[in-house]
Every structure is written in C-alpha cells, then in structure tokens.
PDB file of C-alpha atoms in Angstrom:
ATOM      1  CA  MET A 220      47.775 -65.131 -22.170  1.00 47.00           C
ATOM      2  CA  THR A 221      49.101 -66.964 -19.061  1.00 45.00           C
ATOM      3  CA  ASN A 222      45.410 -67.989 -18.397  1.00 50.00           C
ATOM      4  CA  MET A 223      45.168 -69.302 -22.037  1.00 48.00           C
ATOM      5  CA  LEU A 224      48.428 -71.658 -21.652  1.00 47.00           C
ATOM      6  CA  ASN A 225      46.927 -73.013 -18.446  1.00 53.00           C
ATOM      7  CA  VAL A 226      43.716 -74.099 -20.304  1.00 48.00           C
ATOM      8  CA  ALA A 227      43.126 -77.911 -20.921  1.00 55.00           C
ATOM      9  CA  PRO A 228      43.316 -78.955 -24.672  1.00 55.00           C
ATOM     10  CA  ASN A 229      39.728 -80.305 -24.486  1.00 62.00           C
ATOM     11  CA  GLU A 230      38.467 -76.909 -23.279  1.00 62.00           C
ATOM     12  CA  MET A 231      40.504 -75.028 -25.931  1.00 59.00           C
ATOM     13  CA  GLN A 232      38.714 -77.154 -28.299  1.00 65.00           C
ATOM     14  CA  ILE A 233      35.326 -76.326 -26.834  1.00 67.00           C
ATOM     15  CA  PHE A 234      36.144 -72.594 -26.739  1.00 65.00           C
ATOM     16  CA  TYR A 235      36.952 -72.717 -30.382  1.00 64.00           C
ATOM     17  CA  GLU A 236      34.052 -74.682 -31.467  1.00 68.00           C
ATOM     18  CA  LYS A 237      31.564 -72.014 -29.524  1.00 71.00           C
ATOM     19  CA  GLU A 238      33.246 -69.136 -31.187  1.00 71.00           C
ATOM     20  CA  ARG A 239      32.884 -71.162 -34.742  1.00 71.00           C
ATOM     21  CA  ILE A 240      29.176 -71.542 -33.996  1.00 77.00           C
ATOM     22  CA  ARG A 241      28.858 -68.160 -33.069  1.00 76.00           C
ATOM     23  CA  THR A 242      30.602 -66.782 -36.057  1.00 74.00           C
ATOM     24  CA  ASP A 243      28.353 -69.123 -38.233  1.00 70.00           C
ATOM     25  CA  ALA A 244      25.204 -68.024 -36.596  1.00 73.00           C
ATOM     26  CA  ALA A 245      26.253 -64.263 -37.025  1.00 73.00           C
ATOM     27  CA  LEU A 246      27.023 -65.110 -40.702  1.00 71.00           C
ATOM     28  CA  MET A 247      23.828 -66.776 -41.164  1.00 73.00           C
ATOM     29  CA  ARG A 248      21.719 -64.032 -39.618  1.00 75.00           C
ATOM     30  CA  GLU A 249      23.304 -61.535 -42.189  1.00 70.00           C
ATOM     31  CA  TYR A 250      22.733 -64.071 -44.959  1.00 67.00           C
ATOM     32  CA  CYS A 251      19.253 -64.267 -44.283  1.00 72.00           C
ATOM     33  CA  LYS A 252      18.691 -60.394 -43.644  1.00 69.00           C
ATOM     34  CA  SER A 253      20.101 -60.253 -47.365  1.00 68.00           C
ATOM     35  CA  ASP A 254      18.058 -63.230 -48.589  1.00 61.00           C
ATOM     36  CA  ILE A 255      14.834 -61.398 -47.075  1.00 63.00           C
ATOM     37  CA  LYS A 256      15.893 -58.052 -48.695  1.00 63.00           C
ATOM     38  CA  GLU A 257      16.240 -59.758 -52.167  1.00 66.00           C
ATOM     39  CA  ALA A 258      13.131 -61.545 -51.798  1.00 59.00           C
ATOM     40  CA  TYR A 259      11.221 -58.426 -50.901  1.00 59.00           C
ATOM     41  CA  GLN A 260      12.753 -56.515 -53.889  1.00 67.00           C
ATOM     42  CA  ARG A 261      11.831 -59.540 -56.095  1.00 66.00           C
ATOM     43  CA  LYS A 262       8.217 -59.493 -54.873  1.00 61.00           C
ATOM     44  CA  LYS A 263       8.257 -55.537 -55.294  1.00 63.00           C
ATOM     45  CA  GLU A 264       9.285 -55.623 -58.969  1.00 65.00           C
ATOM     46  CA  VAL A 265       6.627 -58.519 -59.550  1.00 54.00           C
ATOM     47  CA  ARG A 266       3.755 -56.579 -58.208  1.00 61.00           C
ATOM     48  CA  HIS A 267       4.961 -53.543 -60.251  1.00 59.00           C
ATOM     49  CA  GLU A 268       5.033 -55.843 -63.270  1.00 56.00           C
ATOM     50  CA  LEU A 269       1.651 -57.178 -62.653  1.00 46.00           C
ATOM     51  CA  GLN A 270      -0.033 -53.721 -61.952  1.00 52.00           C
ATOM     52  CA  ARG A 271       1.599 -52.220 -65.298  1.00 56.00           C
ATOM     53  CA  GLU A 272       0.042 -55.600 -67.166  1.00 46.00           C
ATOM     54  CA  ALA A 273      -3.291 -54.928 -65.098  1.00 45.00           C
ATOM     55  CA  ARG A 274      -3.446 -51.355 -66.680  1.00 49.00           C
ATOM     56  CA  LYS A 275      -2.785 -52.639 -70.063  1.00 45.00           C
ATOM     57  CA  ALA A 276      -5.565 -55.227 -69.696  1.00 42.00           C
ATOM     58  CA  GLN A 277      -7.943 -52.624 -68.783  1.00 47.00           C
ATOM     59  CA  TYR A 278     -10.280 -50.432 -71.055  1.00 46.00           C
ATOM     60  CA  ASP A 279     -13.817 -48.741 -70.783  1.00 61.00           C
ATOM     61  CA  ASP A 280     -16.853 -49.564 -72.851  1.00 67.00           C
ATOM     62  CA  ILE A 281     -19.295 -46.967 -73.081  1.00 70.00           C
ATOM     63  CA  VAL A 282     -22.904 -48.401 -73.287  1.00 69.00           C
ATOM     64  CA  VAL A 283     -26.309 -46.608 -73.983  1.00 74.00           C
ATOM     65  CA  ALA A 284     -28.572 -48.884 -71.875  1.00 69.00           C
ATOM     66  CA  GLY A 285     -32.253 -47.410 -72.563  1.00 69.00           C
ATOM     67  CA  ASN A 286     -31.473 -43.671 -71.867  1.00 72.00           C
ATOM     68  CA  GLU A 287     -28.705 -44.411 -69.380  1.00 74.00           C
ATOM     69  CA  ILE A 288     -25.075 -43.914 -70.208  1.00 76.00           C
ATOM     70  CA  ILE A 289     -22.864 -46.279 -68.450  1.00 69.00           C
ATOM     71  CA  ILE A 290     -19.229 -47.024 -68.104  1.00 66.00           C
ATOM     72  CA  ARG A 291     -18.365 -50.735 -68.214  1.00 63.00           C
ATOM     73  CA  LYS A 292     -14.640 -50.717 -67.069  1.00 60.00           C
ATOM     74  CA  ARG A 293     -13.529 -54.058 -68.656  1.00 57.00           C
ATOM     75  CA  ASN A 294     -10.260 -56.182 -67.790  1.00 55.00           C
ATOM     76  CA  SER A 295      -9.222 -59.258 -69.130  1.00 50.00           C
ATOM     77  CA  TRP A 296      -8.410 -60.782 -65.676  1.00 50.00           C
ATOM     78  CA  ILE A 297     -11.480 -59.704 -63.512  1.00 49.00           C
ATOM     79  CA  ASP A 298     -14.965 -58.135 -63.763  1.00 54.00           C
ATOM     80  CA  ILE A 299     -15.563 -54.697 -62.613  1.00 53.00           C
ATOM     81  CA  PRO A 300     -19.130 -53.533 -61.930  1.00 59.00           C
ATOM     82  CA  GLU A 301     -20.552 -51.140 -64.148  1.00 61.00           C
ATOM     83  CA  ARG A 302     -21.484 -47.418 -63.222  1.00 67.00           C
ATOM     84  CA  ARG A 303     -23.233 -44.302 -64.255  1.00 74.00           C
ATOM     85  CA  ALA A 304     -20.936 -41.888 -66.226  1.00 77.00           C
ATOM     86  CA  ALA A 305     -23.012 -38.633 -66.417  1.00 87.00           C
ATOM     87  CA  ASN A 306     -25.617 -36.657 -64.673  1.00 91.00           C
ATOM     88  CA  PHE A 307     -27.446 -36.918 -68.131  1.00 92.00           C
ATOM     89  CA  LYS A 308     -29.512 -39.319 -69.899  1.00 91.00           C
ATOM     90  CA  PHE A 309     -29.647 -39.647 -73.661  1.00 92.00           C
ATOM     91  CA  ARG A 310     -32.675 -38.897 -75.403  1.00 93.00           C
ATOM     92  CA  GLY A 311     -31.488 -38.766 -79.249  1.00 93.00           C
ATOM     93  CA  LEU A 312     -29.388 -37.394 -82.022  1.00 95.00           C
ATOM     94  CA  PHE A 313     -30.949 -35.855 -85.040  1.00 94.00           C
ATOM     95  CA  PRO A 314     -29.054 -34.490 -88.145  1.00 96.00           C
ATOM     96  CA  LEU A 315     -30.292 -31.124 -88.862  1.00 96.00           C
ATOM     97  CA  ILE A 316     -30.882 -29.619 -92.510  1.00 95.00           C
ATOM     98  CA  SER A 317     -32.041 -26.191 -93.284  1.00 94.00           C
ATOM     99  CA  SER A 318     -34.861 -25.278 -95.397  1.00 92.00           C
ATOM    100  CA  ASP A 319     -32.562 -24.125 -97.947  1.00 92.00           C
ATOM    101  CA  GLY A 320     -30.890 -27.437 -98.014  1.00 90.00           C
ATOM    102  CA  ASP A 321     -27.816 -26.701 -95.803  1.00 93.00           C
ATOM    103  CA  GLY A 322     -26.595 -29.196 -93.092  1.00 94.00           C
ATOM    104  CA  GLY A 323     -23.640 -30.279 -91.270  1.00 95.00           C
ATOM    105  CA  ILE A 324     -25.209 -29.693 -87.905  1.00 97.00           C
ATOM    106  CA  SER A 325     -26.835 -32.208 -85.449  1.00 96.00           C
ATOM    107  CA  ALA A 326     -28.870 -31.716 -82.473  1.00 96.00           C
ATOM    108  CA  LEU A 327     -28.090 -34.046 -79.506  1.00 96.00           C
ATOM    109  CA  GLU A 328     -30.984 -34.145 -77.058  1.00 95.00           C
ATOM    110  CA  LEU A 329     -30.117 -34.915 -73.329  1.00 94.00           C
ATOM    111  CA  GLU A 330     -32.083 -35.319 -70.416  1.00 93.00           C
ATOM    112  CA  ILE A 331     -30.657 -33.230 -67.065  1.00 93.00           C
ATOM    113  CA  MET A 332     -32.916 -33.013 -63.909  1.00 92.00           C
ATOM    114  CA  ASP A 333     -36.271 -34.432 -65.751  1.00 92.00           C
ATOM    115  CA  ALA A 334     -35.858 -31.526 -68.296  1.00 94.00           C
ATOM    116  CA  ALA A 335     -34.780 -31.676 -72.220  1.00 94.00           C
ATOM    117  CA  ARG A 336     -31.565 -29.988 -73.097  1.00 95.00           C
ATOM    118  CA  TYR A 337     -30.476 -29.479 -76.835  1.00 95.00           C
ATOM    119  CA  VAL A 338     -26.975 -29.150 -77.572  1.00 97.00           C
ATOM    120  CA  TYR A 339     -26.213 -28.381 -81.141  1.00 97.00           C
ATOM    121  CA  LEU A 340     -23.053 -29.624 -82.578  1.00 97.00           C
ATOM    122  CA  ILE A 341     -21.119 -28.994 -85.810  1.00 97.00           C
ATOM    123  CA  ASP A 342     -20.396 -32.699 -87.198  1.00 95.00           C
ATOM    124  CA  SER A 343     -16.888 -32.076 -88.345  1.00 95.00           C
ATOM    125  CA  LYS A 344     -16.004 -31.223 -84.556  1.00 95.00           C
ATOM    126  CA  ALA A 345     -18.241 -33.647 -82.753  1.00 93.00           C
ATOM    127  CA  GLY A 346     -15.626 -36.422 -82.456  1.00 91.00           C
ATOM    128  CA  ARG A 347     -13.332 -34.094 -80.551  1.00 94.00           C
ATOM    129  CA  GLY A 348     -13.711 -34.470 -76.643  1.00 94.00           C
ATOM    130  CA  GLY A 349     -12.792 -31.017 -75.725  1.00 96.00           C
ATOM    131  CA  TYR A 350     -15.336 -29.747 -78.095  1.00 97.00           C
ATOM    132  CA  LEU A 351     -17.967 -32.119 -76.733  1.00 96.00           C
ATOM    133  CA  LEU A 352     -17.252 -31.388 -73.067  1.00 96.00           C
ATOM    134  CA  ARG A 353     -17.342 -27.481 -73.645  1.00 96.00           C
ATOM    135  CA  LYS A 354     -20.909 -28.081 -75.544  1.00 97.00           C
ATOM    136  CA  ILE A 355     -22.489 -30.422 -73.130  1.00 95.00           C
ATOM    137  CA  MET A 356     -21.054 -28.312 -69.756  1.00 96.00           C
ATOM    138  CA  ALA A 357     -22.805 -25.387 -71.166  1.00 96.00           C
ATOM    139  CA  VAL A 358     -26.244 -26.852 -70.894  1.00 95.00           C
ATOM    140  CA  GLY A 359     -25.521 -28.080 -67.315  1.00 95.00           C
ATOM    141  CA  GLY A 360     -24.151 -31.475 -68.174  1.00 94.00           C
ATOM    142  CA  GLN A 361     -21.456 -33.178 -66.050  1.00 92.00           C
ATOM    143  CA  ILE A 362     -19.123 -36.278 -66.784  1.00 90.00           C
ATOM    144  CA  LEU A 363     -18.763 -38.394 -63.276  1.00 86.00           C
ATOM    145  CA  VAL A 364     -14.819 -38.971 -63.836  1.00 83.00           C
ATOM    146  CA  ASP A 365     -12.286 -36.569 -62.180  1.00 83.00           C
ATOM    147  CA  ALA A 366      -9.581 -35.875 -64.897  1.00 89.00           C
ATOM    148  CA  VAL A 367     -10.317 -33.631 -67.994  1.00 92.00           C
ATOM    149  CA  LYS A 368      -8.557 -35.941 -70.139  1.00 91.00           C
ATOM    150  CA  ASP A 369     -10.658 -38.918 -68.826  1.00 88.00           C
ATOM    151  CA  GLN A 370     -13.720 -36.806 -69.451  1.00 90.00           C
ATOM    152  CA  GLU A 371     -12.816 -35.924 -72.991  1.00 93.00           C
ATOM    153  CA  ASN A 372     -11.842 -39.585 -73.743  1.00 89.00           C
ATOM    154  CA  PHE A 373     -15.236 -40.667 -72.214  1.00 88.00           C
ATOM    155  CA  LEU A 374     -17.129 -37.899 -74.569  1.00 92.00           C
ATOM    156  CA  ARG A 375     -15.264 -39.131 -77.654  1.00 92.00           C
ATOM    157  CA  LYS A 376     -16.411 -42.989 -76.935  1.00 89.00           C
ATOM    158  CA  PHE A 377     -19.860 -41.719 -76.158  1.00 90.00           C
ATOM    159  CA  TRP A 378     -20.008 -39.978 -79.680  1.00 93.00           C
ATOM    160  CA  VAL A 379     -19.035 -43.158 -81.269  1.00 91.00           C
ATOM    161  CA  ALA A 380     -21.571 -45.074 -79.436  1.00 89.00           C
ATOM    162  CA  ILE A 381     -24.463 -42.816 -80.250  1.00 91.00           C
ATOM    163  CA  LEU A 382     -23.642 -42.208 -83.853  1.00 91.00           C
ATOM    164  CA  PRO A 383     -25.384 -45.371 -84.895  1.00 91.00           C
ATOM    165  CA  LEU A 384     -28.679 -44.286 -83.201  1.00 89.00           C
ATOM    166  CA  ARG A 385     -29.263 -41.196 -85.190  1.00 91.00           C
ATOM    167  CA  THR A 386     -32.643 -40.746 -86.806  1.00 90.00           C
ATOM    168  CA  ASP A 387     -33.866 -38.991 -89.617  1.00 91.00           C
ATOM    169  CA  ALA A 388     -33.053 -35.555 -90.587  1.00 92.00           C
ATOM    170  CA  VAL A 389     -34.914 -32.772 -88.928  1.00 93.00           C
ATOM    171  CA  MET A 390     -35.780 -29.601 -91.095  1.00 93.00           C
ATOM    172  CA  VAL A 391     -35.093 -26.066 -89.454  1.00 95.00           C
ATOM    173  CA  PRO A 392     -36.501 -23.020 -91.053  1.00 94.00           C
ATOM    174  CA  THR A 393     -34.282 -20.291 -92.293  1.00 94.00           C
ATOM    175  CA  HIS A 394     -36.673 -17.660 -91.635  1.00 94.00           C
ATOM    176  CA  THR A 395     -40.251 -16.908 -90.505  1.00 94.00           C
ATOM    177  CA  GLY A 396     -43.367 -16.472 -92.494  1.00 93.00           C
ATOM    178  CA  TRP A 397     -44.040 -19.068 -95.436  1.00 93.00           C
ATOM    179  CA  VAL A 398     -40.938 -21.373 -96.018  1.00 92.00           C
ATOM    180  CA  SER A 399     -40.487 -23.942 -98.577  1.00 87.00           C
ATOM    181  CA  TRP A 400     -40.415 -27.326 -96.841  1.00 84.00           C
ATOM    182  CA  GLY A 401     -39.411 -29.701 -99.568  1.00 75.00           C
ATOM    183  CA  ASN A 402     -41.578 -31.604-102.341  1.00 76.00           C
ATOM    184  CA  SER A 403     -42.877 -28.283-103.325  1.00 73.00           C
ATOM    185  CA  ALA A 404     -44.737 -27.996-100.052  1.00 87.00           C
ATOM    186  CA  PHE A 405     -44.788 -24.837 -97.800  1.00 90.00           C
ATOM    187  CA  ARG A 406     -45.260 -24.405 -94.151  1.00 89.00           C
ATOM    188  CA  PHE A 407     -46.051 -21.200 -92.136  1.00 92.00           C
ATOM    189  CA  VAL A 408     -43.292 -20.399 -89.359  1.00 92.00           C
ATOM    190  CA  GLU A 409     -44.244 -18.496 -86.564  1.00 93.00           C
ATOM    191  CA  LYS A 410     -42.249 -15.746 -84.896  1.00 92.00           C
ATOM    192  CA  GLY A 411     -39.968 -17.109 -81.980  1.00 91.00           C
ATOM    193  CA  ALA A 412     -39.443 -20.239 -83.781  1.00 93.00           C
ATOM    194  CA  THR A 413     -35.943 -21.748 -83.841  1.00 93.00           C
ATOM    195  CA  LEU A 414     -34.104 -20.627 -87.059  1.00 95.00           C
ATOM    196  CA  TRP A 415     -31.214 -21.857 -88.917  1.00 95.00           C
ATOM    197  CA  GLU A 416     -28.978 -19.046 -87.997  1.00 95.00           C
ATOM    198  CA  SER A 417     -29.689 -19.295 -84.268  1.00 95.00           C
ATOM    199  CA  VAL A 418     -28.783 -23.080 -84.706  1.00 95.00           C
ATOM    200  CA  MET A 419     -25.481 -22.124 -86.264  1.00 95.00           C
ATOM    201  CA  LYS A 420     -24.504 -19.906 -83.759  1.00 95.00           C
ATOM    202  CA  ALA A 421     -25.301 -22.326 -80.868  1.00 94.00           C
ATOM    203  CA  ALA A 422     -23.257 -24.964 -82.640  1.00 95.00           C
ATOM    204  CA  LYS A 423     -19.810 -22.835 -82.682  1.00 92.00           C
TER     205      LYS A 423
END
C-alpha cells in the first residue's frame, strides 16, 4: 500500500492502462474461442444438412444392358460411376402356360458362371423382393450389395426393369406321352421332360 502511494501519477496511469489492455486481450481471446465454437457448430449443422439433402437426391437406376445387370446410382448434384449389381446375367423372362391352359408362372433365365439357371416364379409374388431373393439365391445368384433390405429393393427394381422384356408364352406339358399342344395339334413328350407339376412345385 505504501509503495502504491509512492508511485507517481503518470506511472499509475501506465499501470492501469496495461491492466486494461491485458483484460481486453483476455476478453478478446474468450470471445474468439466462443466465436470459433459457434462457427464450428454452424459448419457442422450445414454439413449435416447437406448430407441429408444428398441422401434425398440420391436414387438407383437398375439397367439391363445386353445381358449385364447394372446399378446406376443417380444424384441430382454429381455423377456416380455405374457398377455391376449381381453375379449373374439376364438371359430371358418367359411366361409359362400348361398344355391344359393354366398359367400364372414365369421362368426367369439367368447365366451364372457361364451356365444357364432357371428360376420359376409365381407371377403374383414375383414383385416381392424377399421372394425374388430367396428364389435367385437358391440357384446360386448373389446380389452385390450388403444389406438384405437393399438386396430386396434392388430385386424389386430389377423385376420392374425386365417385365417389358418378356417374350411370348412357352407351353409346358402336364404329362408324358401324347399331349394336346393347341390348335388341335399333338406332341409326344418323352419321359424326363419338365412337367407342369414340377414347375409349380419349383415356383413355391
């Protein structure tokens, strides 16, 4: 206290000026820290909003190019390279009709490891992703995406994409021997031929 009383007025003024500057500097540092935190938080919120909008803008196209099945992931902001979607190729989709005139079943022909595989499908179920996944996996088909729900979603889109590619109906005999084949014609069906009953069982 005695030392403070002995300080010259101009020195006191300098002392208080230094204290004011130091205090202002400390306040400015705190302000800057707060400002940086707020700026970071705003940037984080903007980034999350952009990510949400990007997900909304993103969708998949399923394209059958030749025999290849391709996923074209679309985004209204950027172009994303296309990629193979499955370990199989598409070779055809054929509505089936029995020699007695029954229908409601289709044959999906796939190529897996250079070999033809036939997937028999009940038409009323064929648009269901889970049903298609089970049937295609049963003949060795694989969908090249991870989540099961994404595989099912892909197959629903795949079915929509190939429906317009269906050919004329293919007749399947109901029994061996002489079979009525339409237009008053008959055809002899050998033992071991694929029959309508086995097709119906395979489609379940």
